[in-house]
Amino acid sequence: MGVDFDDQWVTSIYENCATAMESLQAKEMEEDLNPEEQGLNNICEVVVFLYNEVYRDPSYIKNNKTTRVLH
């Protein structure tokens, strides 16, 4: 039995990360984040970036002038 990684599940993870990132960035404006918060913020930034690359605005397709190697 495997997990069904459908678009709804992926979108839910993206939305949760985006919300967490907004909260952490607001907190960071007032005070430094502790290491756990900084780590969570870093992970959320990666998730949001990858979601945008796959679902919204893939720069490797849009901008053919720059060469990007996908692995």
PDB file of C-alpha atoms in Angstrom:
ATOM      1  CA  MET A   1       0.000   0.000   0.000  1.00  0.00           C
ATOM      2  CA  GLY A   2       1.560   3.271  -1.118  1.00  0.00           C
ATOM      3  CA  VAL A   3       0.745   6.900  -0.665  1.00  0.00           C
ATOM      4  CA  ASP A   4      -1.143   8.504  -3.540  1.00  0.00           C
ATOM      5  CA  PHE A   5       0.810  11.670  -4.327  1.00  0.00           C
ATOM      6  CA  ASP A   6      -1.908  13.464  -6.226  1.00  0.00           C
ATOM      7  CA  ASP A   7      -1.953  17.167  -7.031  1.00  0.00           C
ATOM      8  CA  GLN A   8      -4.290  17.926  -4.122  1.00  0.00           C
ATOM      9  CA  TRP A   9      -1.839  16.452  -1.603  1.00  0.00           C
ATOM     10  CA  VAL A  10       1.066  18.379  -3.139  1.00  0.00           C
ATOM     11  CA  THR A  11      -0.943  21.611  -3.173  1.00  0.00           C
ATOM     12  CA  SER A  12      -1.871  21.100   0.472  1.00  0.00           C
ATOM     13  CA  ILE A  13       1.805  20.721   1.446  1.00  0.00           C
ATOM     14  CA  TYR A  14       2.650  23.848  -0.586  1.00  0.00           C
ATOM     15  CA  GLU A  15      -0.105  25.894   1.074  1.00  0.00           C
ATOM     16  CA  ASN A  16       0.964  24.793   4.558  1.00  0.00           C
ATOM     17  CA  CYS A  17       4.588  25.668   3.837  1.00  0.00           C
ATOM     18  CA  ALA A  18       3.649  29.047   2.366  1.00  0.00           C
ATOM     19  CA  THR A  19       1.594  29.860   5.461  1.00  0.00           C
ATOM     20  CA  ALA A  20       4.402  28.772   7.796  1.00  0.00           C
ATOM     21  CA  MET A  21       6.902  30.816   5.800  1.00  0.00           C
ATOM     22  CA  GLU A  22       4.758  33.947   6.046  1.00  0.00           C
ATOM     23  CA  SER A  23       4.480  33.557   9.819  1.00  0.00           C
ATOM     24  CA  LEU A  24       8.199  32.912  10.240  1.00  0.00           C
ATOM     25  CA  GLN A  25       9.163  35.847   8.026  1.00  0.00           C
ATOM     26  CA  ALA A  26       6.891  38.146  10.036  1.00  0.00           C
ATOM     27  CA  LYS A  27       8.517  36.920  13.251  1.00  0.00           C
ATOM     28  CA  GLU A  28      11.996  37.319  11.748  1.00  0.00           C
ATOM     29  CA  MET A  29      11.320  41.016  11.145  1.00  0.00           C
ATOM     30  CA  GLU A  30      10.915  41.502  14.905  1.00  0.00           C
ATOM     31  CA  GLU A  31      13.514  39.085  16.283  1.00  0.00           C
ATOM     32  CA  ASP A  32      15.981  36.425  15.205  1.00  0.00           C
ATOM     33  CA  LEU A  33      14.596  32.973  14.526  1.00  0.00           C
ATOM     34  CA  ASN A  34      15.868  30.136  16.684  1.00  0.00           C
ATOM     35  CA  PRO A  35      17.653  27.255  14.866  1.00  0.00           C
ATOM     36  CA  GLU A  36      14.502  25.109  14.659  1.00  0.00           C
ATOM     37  CA  GLU A  37      12.471  27.956  13.177  1.00  0.00           C
ATOM     38  CA  GLN A  38      15.245  28.795  10.715  1.00  0.00           C
ATOM     39  CA  GLY A  39      15.407  25.145   9.645  1.00  0.00           C
ATOM     40  CA  LEU A  40      11.642  25.009   9.125  1.00  0.00           C
ATOM     41  CA  ASN A  41      11.774  28.251   7.151  1.00  0.00           C
ATOM     42  CA  ASN A  42      14.537  26.825   4.940  1.00  0.00           C
ATOM     43  CA  ILE A  43      12.554  23.649   4.228  1.00  0.00           C
ATOM     44  CA  CYS A  44       9.423  25.662   3.462  1.00  0.00           C
ATOM     45  CA  GLU A  45      11.362  27.910   1.071  1.00  0.00           C
ATOM     46  CA  VAL A  46      12.532  24.838  -0.840  1.00  0.00           C
ATOM     47  CA  VAL A  47       9.011  23.381  -1.040  1.00  0.00           C
ATOM     48  CA  VAL A  48       7.550  26.686  -2.275  1.00  0.00           C
ATOM     49  CA  PHE A  49      10.354  27.120  -4.809  1.00  0.00           C
ATOM     50  CA  LEU A  50       9.954  23.586  -6.187  1.00  0.00           C
ATOM     51  CA  TYR A  51       6.158  23.884  -6.343  1.00  0.00           C
ATOM     52  CA  ASN A  52       6.463  27.118  -8.309  1.00  0.00           C
ATOM     53  CA  GLU A  53       8.991  25.524 -10.683  1.00  0.00           C
ATOM     54  CA  VAL A  54       6.745  22.529 -11.378  1.00  0.00           C
ATOM     55  CA  TYR A  55       3.226  23.971 -11.263  1.00  0.00           C
ATOM     56  CA  ARG A  56       3.365  27.714 -11.818  1.00  0.00           C
ATOM     57  CA  ASP A  57       6.305  29.268 -13.602  1.00  0.00           C
ATOM     58  CA  PRO A  58       9.009  26.796 -14.668  1.00  0.00           C
ATOM     59  CA  SER A  59      11.938  29.024 -15.556  1.00  0.00           C
ATOM     60  CA  TYR A  60      13.779  26.176 -17.266  1.00  0.00           C
ATOM     61  CA  ILE A  61      11.005  26.056 -19.909  1.00  0.00           C
ATOM     62  CA  LYS A  62      10.097  29.736 -20.069  1.00  0.00           C
ATOM     63  CA  ASN A  63      13.581  31.135 -20.500  1.00  0.00           C
ATOM     64  CA  ASN A  64      15.388  29.193 -23.218  1.00  0.00           C
ATOM     65  CA  LYS A  65      18.197  31.770 -23.351  1.00  0.00           C
ATOM     66  CA  THR A  66      19.733  30.464 -20.132  1.00  0.00           C
ATOM     67  CA  THR A  67      20.948  26.911 -19.964  1.00  0.00           C
ATOM     68  CA  ARG A  68      19.894  24.873 -16.985  1.00  0.00           C
ATOM     69  CA  VAL A  69      20.736  21.252 -16.535  1.00  0.00           C
ATOM     70  CA  LEU A  70      18.004  19.205 -14.930  1.00  0.00           C
ATOM     71  CA  HIS A  71      19.016  16.071 -13.074  1.00  0.00           C
TER      72      HIS A  71
END
